[in-house]
Short mmCIF file of C-alpha atoms in Angstrom, two decimals:
data_model
loop_
_atom_site.label_atom_id
_atom_site.label_comp_id
_atom_site.label_asym_id
_atom_site.label_seq_id
_atom_site.Cartn_x
_atom_site.Cartn_y
_atom_site.Cartn_z
CA MET M 1 84.93 68.42 163.67
CA ASP M 2 86.73 65.07 164.24
CA SER M 3 90.24 64.98 165.67
CA PHE M 4 91.82 64.31 162.26
CA GLU M 5 90.20 67.41 160.81
CA ALA M 6 91.07 69.42 163.90
CA ASP M 7 94.73 68.37 163.52
CA LYS M 8 94.70 69.41 159.87
CA ARG M 9 93.11 72.75 160.75
CA GLN M 10 95.76 73.34 163.44
CA GLN M 11 98.47 72.39 160.97
CA LEU M 12 97.06 74.91 158.47
CA ASP M 13 96.80 77.61 161.14
CA ARG M 14 100.45 77.01 162.07
CA ALA M 15 101.47 77.20 158.42
CA ILE M 16 99.51 80.45 157.97
CA THR M 17 101.23 81.91 161.06
CA ASN M 18 104.62 81.09 159.52
CA ILE M 19 103.65 82.62 156.18
CA ARG M 20 102.34 85.69 157.99
CA GLU M 21 105.72 86.10 159.72
CA LYS M 22 107.49 85.78 156.41
CA PHE M 23 105.17 88.41 154.92
CA LEU M 24 105.95 90.79 157.79
CA LEU M 25 109.70 90.14 157.47
CA ASN M 26 109.61 91.18 153.81
CA ILE M 27 107.27 94.11 154.27
CA ASP M 28 110.09 96.69 154.09
CA ASP M 29 110.99 95.45 150.61
CA ARG M 30 107.37 95.99 149.53
CA ILE M 31 107.39 99.50 151.05
CA ALA M 32 110.64 100.32 149.21
CA LEU M 33 109.19 99.08 145.94
CA PHE M 34 106.07 101.25 146.28
CA ASP M 35 108.26 104.24 147.27
CA ASP M 36 110.36 103.79 144.12
CA LEU M 37 107.25 103.62 141.97
CA LEU M 38 105.81 106.77 143.56
CA ALA M 39 109.14 108.50 142.89
CA GLN M 40 108.92 107.38 139.29
CA ILE M 41 105.48 109.03 139.02
CA GLU M 42 106.78 112.20 140.66
CA THR M 43 109.58 112.55 138.11
CA GLY M 44 107.10 111.92 135.31
CA GLU M 45 109.26 109.07 134.09
CA ASP M 46 106.91 106.49 132.48
CA THR M 47 103.99 107.23 134.77
CA GLU M 48 101.72 104.67 133.13
CA ASP M 49 104.21 101.88 133.73
CA ALA M 50 104.59 102.92 137.37
CA LEU M 51 100.80 102.94 137.84
CA LYS M 52 100.53 99.49 136.28
CA GLN M 53 103.26 98.16 138.57
CA ILE M 54 101.62 99.66 141.64
CA SER M 55 98.34 98.04 140.62
CA ALA M 56 100.02 94.65 140.03
CA ASN M 57 101.78 94.77 143.40
CA ALA M 58 98.61 95.84 145.18
CA HIS M 59 96.90 92.89 143.46
CA LYS M 60 99.48 90.53 144.92
CA ILE M 61 98.95 91.85 148.43
CA SER M 62 95.16 91.87 148.15
CA GLY M 63 95.23 88.19 147.19
CA VAL M 64 96.84 87.13 150.44
CA ALA M 65 96.27 89.89 153.00
CA ARG M 66 92.91 88.77 154.37
CA THR M 67 93.99 85.13 154.70
CA LEU M 68 97.04 86.31 156.64
CA GLY M 69 94.83 88.29 159.02
CA PHE M 70 95.33 91.75 157.49
CA ALA M 71 91.75 92.51 156.48
CA ASP M 72 92.23 96.31 156.33
CA LEU M 73 95.29 95.96 154.12
CA GLY M 74 93.32 93.60 151.91
CA LEU M 75 90.57 96.19 151.48
CA MET M 76 93.02 99.03 150.78
CA THR M 77 94.98 97.10 148.18
CA SER M 78 91.84 95.78 146.53
CA ARG M 79 90.52 99.35 146.22
CA ILE M 80 93.87 100.52 144.80
CA GLU M 81 93.80 97.78 142.22
CA THR M 82 90.23 98.61 141.16
CA ASP M 83 90.72 102.37 141.06
CA PHE M 84 94.06 102.13 139.26
CA GLY M 85 92.47 99.79 136.73
CA LYS M 86 89.70 102.32 136.05
CA ALA M 87 92.17 105.19 135.79
CA LEU M 88 94.43 103.26 133.42
CA ALA M 89 91.46 102.48 131.19
CA GLY M 90 90.74 106.21 130.80
CA THR M 91 92.84 109.29 130.15
CA LEU M 92 95.51 109.96 132.75
CA SER M 93 95.87 113.47 134.12
CA GLU M 94 97.11 115.10 137.30
CA ASN M 95 93.52 115.18 138.55
CA THR M 96 93.11 111.43 138.15
CA ILE M 97 96.60 110.51 139.38
CA SER M 98 96.64 112.65 142.52
CA PRO M 99 93.88 110.75 144.43
CA LEU M 100 95.50 107.48 143.43
CA ILE M 101 98.79 108.56 144.98
CA SER M 102 96.97 109.50 148.18
CA GLN M 103 95.50 105.99 148.31
CA VAL M 104 98.96 104.45 147.93
CA GLU M 105 100.39 106.73 150.62
CA GLU M 106 97.62 105.69 153.00
CA MET M 107 98.37 102.05 152.26
CA LEU M 108 102.10 102.68 152.78
CA ASP M 109 101.37 104.22 156.20
CA HIS M 110 99.47 101.07 157.05
CA LEU M 111 102.35 98.86 155.87
CA VAL M 112 104.79 100.93 157.93
CA SER M 113 102.63 100.50 161.04
CA LEU M 114 102.52 96.74 160.46
CA SER M 115 106.28 96.71 160.00
CA SER M 116 106.91 98.72 163.20
CA GLY M 117 104.44 96.57 165.11
CA ASN M 118 106.36 93.52 163.99
CA ARG M 119 109.68 94.95 165.13
CA ALA M 120 108.30 96.08 168.50
CA MET R 1 96.57 63.58 142.55
CA LYS R 2 99.49 65.42 141.02
CA ILE R 3 98.86 69.16 140.97
CA LEU R 4 100.69 72.03 139.30
CA ALA R 5 100.02 75.37 141.01
CA VAL R 6 101.16 78.55 139.25
CA ASP R 7 101.23 82.03 140.78
CA ASP R 8 103.81 84.80 140.46
CA ASP R 9 103.52 85.60 144.17
CA GLU R 10 105.45 83.25 146.42
CA ILE R 11 103.36 84.04 149.48
CA ALA R 12 100.18 83.19 147.54
CA LEU R 13 101.78 79.95 146.35
CA GLU R 14 102.73 78.99 149.91
CA LEU R 15 99.19 79.68 151.10
CA LEU R 16 97.77 77.65 148.26
CA THR R 17 100.15 74.76 148.90
CA GLU R 18 99.41 74.70 152.63
CA SER R 19 95.66 74.92 152.00
CA LEU R 20 95.85 71.97 149.61
CA LYS R 21 97.95 70.00 152.09
CA SER R 22 95.37 70.64 154.79
CA VAL R 23 92.72 68.95 152.66
CA GLY R 24 94.93 65.97 151.93
CA TYR R 25 96.84 66.84 148.75
CA SER R 26 100.59 66.65 149.02
CA ASP R 27 101.87 66.00 145.50
CA ILE R 28 102.06 69.66 144.54
CA THR R 29 104.53 71.23 142.13
CA VAL R 30 104.72 75.01 142.09
CA ALA R 31 105.83 77.48 139.44
CA THR R 32 106.08 81.26 139.68
CA SER R 33 105.59 82.08 136.00
CA GLY R 34 103.85 80.76 132.91
CA LEU R 35 107.17 79.86 131.31
CA SER R 36 108.47 77.94 134.30
CA ALA R 37 105.10 76.15 134.46
CA LEU R 38 105.56 75.00 130.87
CA GLU R 39 109.07 73.81 131.76
CA GLU R 40 107.66 71.82 134.70
CA ILE R 41 105.06 70.27 132.38
CA ASP R 42 107.77 69.35 129.84
CA ALA R 43 109.99 67.85 132.51
CA ALA R 44 107.25 65.87 134.27
CA THR R 45 107.88 62.14 134.11
CA ARG R 46 104.26 61.50 135.14
CA PRO R 47 101.60 63.86 133.81
CA PHE R 48 99.85 66.31 136.13
CA ASP R 49 96.27 65.47 137.07
CA TYR R 50 95.16 69.05 137.24
CA PHE R 51 96.23 72.65 137.34
CA LEU R 52 95.64 75.73 139.47
CA LEU R 53 96.58 78.87 137.56
CA ASP R 54 96.62 82.45 138.74
CA ILE R 55 95.03 84.67 136.09
CA GLN R 56 97.05 87.85 136.58
CA MET R 57 100.72 87.18 136.03
CA PRO R 58 103.30 89.29 134.18
CA GLU R 59 104.54 88.24 130.72
CA MET R 60 102.45 85.10 130.19
CA ASP R 61 99.16 85.43 132.07
CA GLY R 62 97.07 82.52 133.33
CA ILE R 63 94.71 82.69 130.35
CA GLU R 64 97.50 82.24 127.82
CA LEU R 65 99.02 79.49 129.95
CA CYS R 66 95.64 77.77 130.08
CA GLN R 67 95.38 77.92 126.27
CA ARG R 68 98.88 76.49 125.90
CA ILE R 69 98.16 73.63 128.31
CA ARG R 70 94.91 72.83 126.48
CA ARG R 71 96.83 72.53 123.19
CA MET R 72 98.83 69.64 124.66
CA ALA R 73 97.35 66.25 123.79
CA SER R 74 97.74 64.90 127.33
CA TYR R 75 95.90 67.80 128.91
CA LYS R 76 92.95 68.38 126.56
CA THR R 77 90.46 67.40 129.24
CA SER R 78 92.44 67.85 132.47
CA PRO R 79 90.75 70.10 135.02
CA ILE R 80 92.21 73.60 135.01
CA ILE R 81 91.10 75.75 137.93
CA MET R 82 91.80 79.45 137.56
CA ILE R 83 92.71 81.50 140.60
CA THR R 84 91.29 84.97 140.48
CA ALA R 85 90.89 88.00 142.70
CA MET R 86 87.38 89.40 142.91
CA SER R 87 88.54 92.29 140.74
CA ASP R 88 89.51 89.87 137.97
CA ARG R 89 85.92 88.95 137.19
CA SER R 90 86.23 90.46 133.74
CA PHE R 91 88.88 87.86 132.97
CA VAL R 92 86.69 84.94 133.96
CA ASP R 93 84.87 84.80 130.60
CA ALA R 94 88.20 84.77 128.79
CA ALA R 95 89.44 82.02 131.09
CA PHE R 96 86.46 79.77 130.34
CA SER R 97 86.91 80.47 126.62
CA ALA R 98 90.55 79.46 126.96
CA GLY R 99 89.49 76.08 128.33
CA ALA R 100 89.32 76.58 132.10
CA THR R 101 87.12 74.14 133.97
CA ASP R 102 86.43 76.22 137.05
CA TYR R 103 87.80 79.03 139.18
CA VAL R 104 88.44 79.93 142.82
CA THR R 105 88.71 83.41 144.22
CA LYS R 106 91.52 84.94 146.23
CA PRO R 107 91.79 85.34 149.17
CA PHE R 108 91.42 81.59 149.48
CA ASP R 109 88.69 80.07 151.50
CA THR R 110 89.98 76.61 152.35
CA LEU R 111 86.46 75.13 152.34
CA GLU R 112 85.74 76.52 148.88
CA LEU R 113 89.15 75.47 147.61
CA SER R 114 88.65 71.99 149.01
CA ALA R 115 85.21 71.67 147.34
CA ARG R 116 86.53 72.86 143.98
CA VAL R 117 89.54 70.58 144.11
CA ARG R 118 87.41 67.56 145.10
CA MET R 119 85.13 68.26 142.15
CA ALA R 120 88.18 68.41 139.91
CA GLU R 121 89.39 65.13 141.40
CA ASN R 122 86.06 63.47 140.52
CA LEU R 123 86.37 64.84 137.02
CA VAL R 124 89.88 63.37 136.74
CA ARG R 125 88.52 59.97 137.79
CA GLU R 126 85.64 60.11 135.30
CA THR R 127 87.94 61.28 132.53
CA ARG R 128 90.37 58.47 133.24
CA VAL R 129 87.57 55.97 132.66
CA SER R 130 86.36 57.75 129.54
CA THR R 131 89.77 58.44 128.07
CA ASN R 132 90.08 54.86 126.99
CA ASN R 133 86.75 55.14 125.23
CA VAL R 134 86.11 58.49 123.69
CA PHE R 135 88.20 61.45 124.59
CA ALA R 136 91.56 60.59 123.14
CA VAL R 137 90.12 59.97 119.72
CA GLN R 138 93.21 61.07 117.84
CA SER R 139 95.53 58.65 119.57
CA LEU R 140 93.03 55.82 119.40
CA LYS R 141 92.10 56.29 115.79
CA ALA R 142 94.16 53.31 114.73
CA LYS R 143 92.54 51.05 117.30
CA VAL R 144 89.32 49.19 116.82
CA GLU R 145 86.07 51.14 116.81
CA ASP R 146 84.83 49.16 119.78
CA ALA R 147 87.31 50.93 121.98
CA LEU R 148 85.68 54.26 121.06
CA ARG R 149 82.13 53.35 121.80
CA PHE R 150 80.05 55.89 123.67
CA SER R 151 76.38 56.11 124.37
CA ILE R 152 74.02 58.55 122.72
CA GLY R 153 73.45 60.50 125.93
CA ASP R 154 77.13 61.06 126.73
CA ALA R 155 78.15 64.70 126.80
CA ILE R 156 81.40 63.89 125.06
CA THR R 157 84.13 66.47 124.62
CA ILE R 158 84.25 68.06 121.19
CA GLU R 159 87.61 69.55 120.45
CA ASP R 160 89.06 72.26 118.23
CA VAL R 161 85.82 74.20 117.73
CA PRO R 162 86.04 77.91 118.60
CA GLY R 163 84.16 78.78 121.80
CA MET R 164 83.45 75.12 122.58
CA ILE R 165 83.84 74.16 126.25
CA GLY R 166 82.93 71.09 128.31
CA LYS R 167 79.47 70.79 129.89
CA LEU R 168 80.84 71.07 133.43
CA ALA R 169 82.82 74.16 132.49
CA MET R 170 79.66 75.70 131.00
CA GLU R 171 77.76 75.01 134.22
CA ASN R 172 80.57 76.52 136.28
CA TYR R 173 80.65 79.51 133.95
CA LEU R 174 76.93 80.13 134.39
CA LEU R 175 77.08 79.67 138.16
CA GLN R 176 79.73 82.36 138.56
CA LEU R 177 77.83 84.99 136.57
CA SER R 178 76.40 87.88 138.54
CA ARG R 179 72.63 88.37 138.37
CA GLY R 180 73.19 91.35 136.06
CA LYS R 181 75.41 89.31 133.75
CA VAL R 182 72.86 86.49 133.66
CA TYR R 183 70.26 89.08 132.68
CA GLN R 184 72.53 90.24 129.84
CA SER R 185 72.97 86.67 128.58
CA ILE R 186 70.89 84.59 126.27
CA ALA R 187 70.90 80.81 125.88
CA ILE R 188 69.85 78.87 122.83
CA GLY R 189 69.57 75.13 122.50
CA PHE R 190 70.09 73.19 119.29
CA ALA R 191 69.12 69.58 118.69
CA ILE R 192 69.92 67.28 115.80
CA VAL R 193 66.67 65.86 114.41
CA GLU R 194 66.47 62.04 114.22
CA ILE R 195 69.65 61.71 116.25
CA GLU R 196 68.81 58.12 117.19
CA THR R 197 68.77 57.06 113.52
CA ILE R 198 72.02 58.90 112.77
CA PHE R 199 73.64 57.48 115.90
CA SER R 200 72.60 53.92 115.09
CA ARG R 201 73.92 54.19 111.50
CA SER R 202 77.25 55.78 112.50
CA SER R 203 80.39 54.28 113.88
CA PRO R 204 81.60 56.10 117.01
CA THR R 205 84.25 57.93 115.00
CA GLU R 206 81.73 58.95 112.34
CA MET R 207 79.37 60.17 115.06
CA LEU R 208 82.11 62.18 116.70
CA TYR R 209 83.03 63.79 113.38
CA THR R 210 79.38 64.56 112.64
CA LEU R 211 78.93 66.21 116.05
CA THR R 212 82.14 68.18 115.46
CA ASP R 213 80.83 69.34 112.06
CA VAL R 214 77.54 70.47 113.60
CA ALA R 215 79.43 72.28 116.40
CA ASP R 216 81.57 73.93 113.71
CA ALA R 217 78.48 75.08 111.82
CA ILE R 218 76.96 76.58 114.98
CA ALA R 219 80.25 78.26 115.92
CA ASP R 220 80.66 79.61 112.39
CA SER R 221 77.18 81.15 112.43
CA LEU R 222 77.92 82.79 115.77
CA LYS R 223 81.40 84.00 114.97
CA GLN R 224 80.49 87.69 115.21
CA SER R 225 79.22 87.25 118.78
CA ASN R 226 80.75 86.63 122.15
CA TYR R 227 79.55 83.13 122.91
CA LEU R 228 80.36 79.85 124.60
CA LEU R 229 79.07 76.56 123.26
CA THR R 230 78.79 73.14 124.82
CA TYR R 231 77.61 69.67 123.84
CA CYS R 232 75.14 68.10 126.27
CA GLY R 233 74.69 64.63 124.76
CA SER R 234 71.79 63.22 122.70
CA GLY R 235 72.63 65.50 119.79
CA LYS R 236 71.93 68.63 121.82
CA PHE R 237 74.06 71.76 122.09
CA VAL R 238 73.66 74.92 124.13
CA CYS R 239 75.10 78.28 123.32
CA VAL R 240 75.29 81.18 125.78
CA ALA R 241 75.85 84.59 124.21
CA ASP R 242 75.39 88.29 124.90
CA ARG R 243 71.72 89.18 124.86
CA GLY R 244 72.17 91.99 122.34
CA SER R 245 74.14 89.90 119.89
CA ARG R 246 72.99 90.42 116.29
CA ALA R 247 73.68 86.81 115.36
CA ILE R 248 70.88 85.68 117.69
CA SER R 249 67.89 85.92 115.40
CA PRO R 250 65.39 83.51 113.84
CA ASP R 251 67.74 83.46 110.82
CA LEU R 252 70.39 81.76 112.92
CA GLU R 253 68.74 78.38 112.42
CA ILE R 254 68.77 78.88 108.64
CA ALA R 255 72.41 80.01 108.71
CA ILE R 256 73.43 76.91 110.65
CA GLN R 257 71.41 74.65 108.36
CA LEU R 258 73.02 76.17 105.26
CA SER R 259 76.45 75.80 106.77
CA ILE R 260 75.74 72.12 107.51
CA GLU R 261 74.46 71.53 103.99
CA GLU R 262 77.63 73.04 102.55
CA MET R 263 79.63 70.49 104.51
CA GLU R 264 77.94 67.60 102.65
CA ILE R 265 78.26 65.32 105.67
CA ALA R 266 78.30 61.65 104.69
CA TYR R 267 78.61 58.25 106.33
CA ASP R 268 81.82 56.31 105.70
CA SER R 269 79.88 54.29 103.09
CA GLY R 270 79.50 57.49 101.06
CA ALA R 271 75.74 57.72 101.68
CA PRO R 272 74.70 61.26 102.62
CA CYS R 273 74.02 61.90 106.30
CA GLU R 274 71.03 64.22 106.37
CA ILE R 275 71.35 66.58 109.31
CA THR R 276 68.51 68.88 110.31
CA ILE R 277 68.95 71.28 113.18
CA ALA R 278 66.11 72.21 115.51
CA MET R 279 66.79 75.50 117.21
CA GLY R 280 64.88 76.20 120.41
CA GLU R 281 63.52 79.56 121.45
CA PRO R 282 66.18 81.93 122.82
CA VAL R 283 66.00 81.90 126.62
CA THR R 284 66.66 84.90 128.82
CA SER R 285 66.39 85.51 132.51
CA SER R 286 64.50 88.22 134.32
CA LEU R 287 66.54 90.50 136.61
CA TRP R 288 64.38 89.35 139.50
CA SER R 289 64.40 85.65 138.82
CA SER R 290 65.51 83.72 141.86
CA GLY R 291 66.56 80.57 140.03
CA ASN R 292 69.97 79.17 139.46
CA ALA R 293 71.74 80.45 136.32
CA THR R 294 72.04 76.91 134.97
CA GLN R 295 68.25 77.07 134.48
CA LEU R 296 69.02 79.14 131.39
CA MET R 297 70.82 76.14 129.98
CA GLU R 298 68.13 73.68 131.07
CA SER R 299 65.34 75.80 129.59
CA ALA R 300 67.23 76.20 126.32
CA LEU R 301 67.68 72.42 126.10
CA ILE R 302 64.00 71.78 126.82
CA SER R 303 62.98 74.25 124.13
CA ALA R 304 65.33 72.64 121.58
CA GLU R 305 63.97 69.21 122.50
CA ASP R 306 60.38 70.45 122.01
CA LYS R 307 61.29 71.86 118.62
CA ARG R 308 63.03 68.63 117.63
CA ARG R 309 59.97 66.58 118.62
CA ALA R 310 57.70 68.91 116.68
CA LEU R 311 59.88 68.60 113.57
CA GLN R 312 60.00 64.82 113.90
CA LEU R 313 56.21 64.64 114.28
CA GLU R 314 55.78 66.94 111.29
CA ALA R 315 58.04 64.71 109.24
CA ALA R 316 55.91 61.74 110.33
CA GLY R 317 52.81 63.57 109.07
CA VAL R 318 51.40 64.58 112.46
CA SER R 319 50.24 68.19 112.54
CA VAL R 320 51.58 70.38 115.33
CA SER R 321 50.72 73.91 116.30
CA LYS R 322 53.45 76.47 115.68
CA THR R 323 54.78 78.23 118.70
CA LYS R 324 54.96 81.98 118.79
CA LYS R 325 58.45 83.37 118.17
CA GLY R 326 59.99 85.36 120.98
CA PHE R 327 62.29 85.09 123.97
CA MET R 328 61.36 82.54 126.59
CA LYS R 329 61.99 83.28 130.27
CA ALA R 330 63.99 80.74 132.23
CA GLY R 331 62.88 79.33 135.53
#
């Protein structure tokens, strides 16, 4: 790699570090959003819409997580998106929704640990 | 290069922007929705050179945005690169149908992004050269025919035909297909018989209209199938469709020929322009074939060329042996 390319790479790495910090700063907002959507499912108030929104938000995270160095989060969100997509294409029932909620809860635990790690 | 990047996620947009900057592109406008992208396009004092569009966005998704951009005269041939997560693969077909040139997957790999963008940049350069000649036919109609001249082998862009995409987009489409999807696909080549004679007797505008009519006839005969069609130059077209499609039968050639005859294509002088279509053997791929998916396209073109030659020899009174009907294997 010549020095020009190395400079560019360093510049990109610095930019990614800044974006990663921004992602971590806003992580509590993402957690709150997922919590609200889970509450919406619990009350039975437009469950399908809540599932779609969870899938869309997981999609957003999966698109950036690995690049920002959060490979596990990337995998979790990608799986959520795929499984929610399959569930939404079929008939929704408590049996299909319950494992999906568990997946989201696991992902939320992961987000919380990232958030606490950032504050520490 | 002036780029418009559209994604509803600000973090993704920042990553995209920084990745593009790291490979030397700095003139980047960003939009977080399809509507704001259209506003940016309207407000631009200098047109964008190409677009990067996220597929999954609320309200107006990237596919609809792509269609809307393609409807604009200034952007009929501009590269449009779709940004897609691996789970969006089902949308990729729709994106190519909507006029996308290529796609990149999220999470971004800066090397891949750089390669795709450089390819788009080359396309922009080539299109700029060609625009003055062929592509902007509507706006150049009033100008002299000389300005429209193109050579017989040019894979010119044919517009406003359902399912019609550029040759590069077709190649990119085939390259992104999974092995299973390639196996489920079928390619058929079509060639206009005596294209050299027709080309030499036609003005560039006439030739373009004739090619558009032939593309229309092919598209019309395939309308009940999922297909993509492209023009490859020298009077040859390739269609890629689902393997099980009912429209793909030996009768397809007859259907296209009838459709062309109904059009009563004529030269500007009023003399009839006799168009005969040679349809090659349908080409499929084996699940275990190791070749590149674009071989489907190449094999379909070769088969159509063979059929065209045979028909031309027959017309010249030379006897040729008939080939057995069936699906050819690519590669």
